Tab-separated table of C-alpha atoms in Angstrom:
chain	number	residue	atom	x	y	z
A	291	UNK	CA	6.957	5.923	-44.532
A	292	UNK	CA	4.143	7.781	-42.926
A	293	UNK	CA	4.287	9.759	-39.628
A	294	UNK	CA	3.486	7.130	-37.114
A	295	UNK	CA	5.240	4.710	-38.883
A	296	UNK	CA	8.161	6.658	-38.153
A	297	UNK	CA	7.335	7.290	-34.950
A	298	UNK	CA	7.425	3.252	-34.213
A	299	UNK	CA	11.086	3.017	-36.062
A	300	UNK	CA	12.302	5.337	-34.299
A	301	UNK	CA	11.123	4.130	-30.773
A	302	UNK	CA	13.008	0.763	-31.803
A	303	UNK	CA	16.074	2.412	-32.723
A	304	UNK	CA	16.451	4.309	-29.563
A	305	UNK	CA	15.309	0.823	-27.902
A	306	UNK	CA	17.612	-0.826	-29.438
A	307	UNK	CA	20.809	1.316	-28.693
A	308	UNK	CA	19.903	2.751	-25.413
A	309	UNK	CA	18.041	-0.081	-23.724
A	310	UNK	CA	19.752	-3.393	-22.935
A	311	UNK	CA	17.836	-6.198	-23.719
A	312	UNK	CA	15.859	-7.617	-20.424
A	313	UNK	CA	14.298	-10.666	-20.387
A	314	UNK	CA	12.374	-10.245	-17.305
A	315	UNK	CA	10.921	-6.935	-18.714
A	316	UNK	CA	9.953	-8.451	-21.862
A	317	UNK	CA	8.186	-11.548	-20.281
A	318	UNK	CA	6.410	-9.055	-18.033
A	319	UNK	CA	4.888	-7.134	-21.311
A	320	UNK	CA	3.992	-10.758	-22.741
A	321	UNK	CA	2.249	-11.649	-19.483
A	322	UNK	CA	0.080	-8.923	-19.874
A	323	UNK	CA	-0.660	-9.134	-22.973
A	324	UNK	CA	-1.887	-12.630	-22.303
A	325	UNK	CA	-3.848	-11.434	-19.221
A	326	UNK	CA	-6.035	-9.183	-21.643
A	327	UNK	CA	-5.093	-6.315	-19.794
A	328	UNK	CA	-4.951	-3.288	-21.826
A	329	UNK	CA	-1.767	-1.981	-23.549
A	330	UNK	CA	-1.309	1.089	-21.711
A	331	UNK	CA	2.215	0.242	-20.144
A	332	UNK	CA	5.115	2.652	-21.067
A	333	UNK	CA	6.805	1.857	-23.688
A	334	UNK	CA	10.744	0.660	-22.788
A	335	UNK	CA	12.214	4.201	-23.475
A	336	UNK	CA	9.530	5.752	-21.483
A	337	UNK	CA	10.226	3.120	-18.589
A	338	UNK	CA	14.020	4.165	-19.127
A	339	UNK	CA	13.337	7.402	-18.527
A	340	UNK	CA	11.478	6.826	-15.050
A	341	UNK	CA	14.373	4.802	-14.052
A	342	UNK	CA	16.787	7.524	-14.594
A	343	UNK	CA	14.373	10.232	-13.158
A	344	UNK	CA	14.147	8.372	-9.944
A	345	UNK	CA	17.584	7.889	-9.466
A	346	UNK	CA	18.660	11.676	-10.425
A	347	UNK	CA	16.096	12.931	-7.722
A	348	UNK	CA	17.970	10.419	-5.471
A	349	UNK	CA	14.149	8.879	-4.666
A	350	UNK	CA	13.708	6.872	-1.657
A	351	UNK	CA	9.831	6.888	-1.220
A	352	UNK	CA	7.851	6.671	-4.445
A	353	UNK	CA	3.864	6.713	-4.552
A	354	UNK	CA	2.264	5.248	-8.185
A	355	UNK	CA	-1.461	5.720	-8.930
A	356	UNK	CA	-2.462	3.372	-11.273
A	357	UNK	CA	-0.157	-0.218	-11.312
A	358	UNK	CA	-1.974	-2.191	-14.326
A	359	UNK	CA	0.801	-4.858	-14.559
A	360	UNK	CA	3.697	-3.167	-12.972
A	361	UNK	CA	5.899	-2.691	-15.536
A	362	UNK	CA	6.357	0.971	-14.830
A	363	UNK	CA	6.613	-0.177	-11.095
A	364	UNK	CA	9.977	-2.375	-12.171
A	365	UNK	CA	11.419	0.182	-13.500
A	366	UNK	CA	11.397	2.488	-10.800
A	367	UNK	CA	11.828	0.164	-8.384
A	368	UNK	CA	15.072	-0.469	-10.013
A	369	UNK	CA	16.343	2.710	-9.584
A	370	UNK	CA	15.840	2.573	-5.467
A	371	UNK	CA	18.038	1.712	-2.696
A	372	UNK	CA	17.982	-1.129	-0.949
A	373	UNK	CA	15.889	0.794	1.841
A	374	UNK	CA	13.413	2.524	-0.519
A	375	UNK	CA	9.780	1.832	-0.780
A	376	UNK	CA	7.088	1.990	-4.106
A	377	UNK	CA	3.389	2.256	-2.518
A	378	UNK	CA	1.240	1.420	-5.961
A	379	UNK	CA	-2.295	1.660	-6.224
A	380	UNK	CA	-3.695	-0.702	-8.837
A	381	UNK	CA	-8.247	-0.623	-8.889
A	382	UNK	CA	-8.670	-3.833	-10.461
A	383	UNK	CA	-7.994	-7.129	-8.449
A	384	UNK	CA	-6.877	-9.376	-11.891
A	385	UNK	CA	-4.571	-6.593	-12.926
A	386	UNK	CA	-3.160	-6.641	-9.642
A	387	UNK	CA	-2.991	-10.239	-9.182
A	388	UNK	CA	-0.852	-9.764	-12.483
A	389	UNK	CA	1.160	-7.268	-11.170
A	390	UNK	CA	2.127	-9.159	-8.207
A	391	UNK	CA	3.348	-11.970	-10.236
A	392	UNK	CA	5.561	-9.678	-12.604
A	393	UNK	CA	6.813	-7.942	-9.230
A	394	UNK	CA	8.441	-11.153	-8.059
A	395	UNK	CA	9.685	-12.661	-11.099
A	396	UNK	CA	11.457	-9.355	-11.511
A	397	UNK	CA	13.006	-9.698	-7.861
A	398	UNK	CA	11.477	-6.195	-6.530
A	399	UNK	CA	8.391	-7.475	-4.707
A	400	UNK	CA	10.407	-6.382	-1.270
A	401	UNK	CA	10.374	-3.062	-2.521
A	402	UNK	CA	6.914	-2.485	-3.196
A	403	UNK	CA	3.559	-2.124	-1.249
A	404	UNK	CA	0.347	-2.969	-3.566
A	405	UNK	CA	-2.637	-1.615	-2.624
A	406	UNK	CA	-5.492	-2.879	-4.268
A	407	UNK	CA	-8.916	-1.095	-4.237
A	408	UNK	CA	-10.143	2.527	-5.097
A	409	UNK	CA	-7.074	5.310	-5.777
A	410	UNK	CA	-9.147	7.834	-3.998
A	411	UNK	CA	-10.162	5.258	-0.884
A	412	UNK	CA	-6.957	4.008	-0.839
A	413	UNK	CA	-5.148	7.554	-0.420
A	414	UNK	CA	-7.668	8.482	1.983
A	415	UNK	CA	-6.813	5.528	3.678
A	416	UNK	CA	-3.239	6.291	3.693
A	417	UNK	CA	-3.923	9.866	5.124
A	418	UNK	CA	-5.426	8.374	8.220
A	419	UNK	CA	-2.449	5.870	8.664
A	420	UNK	CA	-0.179	9.040	8.785
A	421	UNK	CA	1.886	7.454	5.711
A	422	UNK	CA	4.795	9.852	5.284
A	423	UNK	CA	5.695	11.890	2.457
A	424	UNK	CA	7.046	10.776	-1.204
A	425	UNK	CA	10.224	11.390	-2.838
A	426	UNK	CA	8.492	10.854	-6.605
A	427	UNK	CA	5.027	10.666	-7.143
A	428	UNK	CA	3.790	9.124	-10.658
A	429	UNK	CA	0.084	9.508	-11.564
A	430	UNK	CA	-1.327	7.445	-14.419
A	431	UNK	CA	-4.401	6.312	-13.843
A	432	UNK	CA	-7.992	7.190	-14.940
A	433	UNK	CA	-7.787	10.204	-16.269
A	434	UNK	CA	-10.479	11.985	-15.063
A	435	UNK	CA	-9.497	11.857	-11.630
A	436	UNK	CA	-6.640	13.451	-12.390
A	437	UNK	CA	-7.324	16.743	-10.654
A	438	UNK	CA	-7.964	14.691	-7.577
A	439	UNK	CA	-4.590	12.473	-7.916
A	440	UNK	CA	-3.086	15.680	-8.010
A	441	UNK	CA	-4.345	17.408	-4.943
A	442	UNK	CA	-3.550	14.174	-2.931
A	443	UNK	CA	-0.212	13.845	-4.716
A	444	UNK	CA	0.300	17.703	-2.813
A	445	UNK	CA	-0.885	16.187	0.402
A	446	UNK	CA	1.717	13.178	0.149
A	447	UNK	CA	4.522	15.790	-0.714
A	448	UNK	CA	7.419	17.871	0.717
A	449	UNK	CA	9.561	20.478	-0.968
A	450	UNK	CA	11.500	18.616	-3.534
A	451	UNK	CA	9.163	16.190	-4.738
A	452	UNK	CA	8.843	15.503	-8.274
A	453	UNK	CA	5.337	15.014	-9.499
A	454	UNK	CA	5.127	13.069	-12.694
A	455	UNK	CA	1.928	13.079	-14.765
A	456	UNK	CA	1.002	10.402	-18.021
A	457	UNK	CA	-1.067	11.088	-20.991
A	458	UNK	CA	-1.599	14.636	-20.943
A	459	UNK	CA	-1.421	15.508	-24.785
A	460	UNK	CA	-3.829	13.315	-25.491
A	461	UNK	CA	-3.383	13.099	-29.286
A	462	UNK	CA	-3.520	17.039	-29.431
A	463	UNK	CA	-7.425	16.722	-27.903
A	464	UNK	CA	-5.668	18.758	-24.701
A	465	UNK	CA	-6.585	21.986	-26.693
A	466	UNK	CA	-9.895	20.914	-27.449
A	467	UNK	CA	-11.953	23.305	-24.874
A	468	UNK	CA	-15.264	21.645	-26.302
A	469	UNK	CA	-14.164	18.222	-25.743
A	470	UNK	CA	-16.941	16.088	-24.242
A	471	UNK	CA	-14.405	13.127	-23.611
A	472	UNK	CA	-13.869	12.328	-19.676
A	473	UNK	CA	-10.400	11.867	-20.209
A	474	UNK	CA	-9.651	15.140	-21.962
A	475	UNK	CA	-11.700	17.090	-19.414
A	476	UNK	CA	-9.861	15.758	-16.643
A	477	UNK	CA	-6.324	16.524	-17.915
A	478	UNK	CA	-7.535	19.960	-18.775
A	479	UNK	CA	-8.645	20.516	-15.536
A	480	UNK	CA	-5.082	18.820	-13.855
A	481	UNK	CA	-3.527	21.690	-15.725
A	482	UNK	CA	-5.655	24.457	-14.619
A	483	UNK	CA	-4.668	23.218	-11.040
A	484	UNK	CA	-1.310	23.037	-11.898
A	485	UNK	CA	-1.331	26.393	-13.397
A	486	UNK	CA	-3.093	27.911	-10.102
A	487	UNK	CA	-1.170	25.977	-7.876
A	488	UNK	CA	1.515	28.187	-5.864
A	489	UNK	CA	3.309	25.196	-3.921
A	490	UNK	CA	4.455	23.645	-7.684
A	491	UNK	CA	5.998	24.360	-10.609
A	492	UNK	CA	5.891	22.494	-13.643
A	493	UNK	CA	6.138	22.056	-17.532
A	494	UNK	CA	4.924	19.612	-19.924
A	495	UNK	CA	6.696	18.135	-22.700
A	496	UNK	CA	4.268	16.399	-25.760
A	497	UNK	CA	5.753	12.824	-26.769
A	498	UNK	CA	5.728	10.983	-30.045
A	499	UNK	CA	6.999	7.226	-30.589
A	500	UNK	CA	5.237	4.145	-30.135
A	501	UNK	CA	2.640	5.070	-28.090
A	502	UNK	CA	1.386	8.203	-30.455
A	503	UNK	CA	1.076	11.314	-29.733
A	504	UNK	CA	1.293	12.037	-26.170
A	505	UNK	CA	3.246	13.344	-23.245
A	506	UNK	CA	4.010	14.084	-19.703
A	507	UNK	CA	3.732	16.447	-17.140
A	508	UNK	CA	6.671	17.159	-14.959
A	509	UNK	CA	6.434	19.482	-11.585
A	510	UNK	CA	8.616	20.165	-8.339
A	511	UNK	CA	6.953	20.697	-5.400
A	512	UNK	CA	8.601	24.375	-3.864
A	513	UNK	CA	6.641	24.791	-0.604
């Protein structure tokens, strides 16, 4: 059994033991696949991880940068109190349409504001609108813009805000300082900003599983 096969089987084991079967979430993944969305959804174990983090934080307001088909949005929305809200940003109108249907299926659409368009433009517009700070921010969109998303995330934060960034190991390519892959370059600049930014304390965790070899950055805003 090769390493990747082992990762897949362990992920399956974790899901079977710790994550109750959920017909809605399974249907969401099928819908995303049938709609031709890229297979970038978090895994079930990672979705549960997001859900638990939101619960541990006691978050009421969440910002998600990168909706795709709404799978991760649903996991987080289910951890919110009845008066909570997620603002989620999606560039692609087709992805957004699929996400809206999925959020409705999961009966969490009343907790979600889905904004469609370029995320940086949406964030700028939100600033003009005077949108309140968030308790939890999940960055999971185009990696070249990760540094810009982090800068905006800090603007929409307050002391104690949790910022989580996905896909920050890139199969180990993150250590390749000569990489010409714009996604790797963006992630490396993301790390550089985190290292230099006194307002946030952060670490990164490497992960393996059905999503391959990757990882998360987790930080807490301290001022």
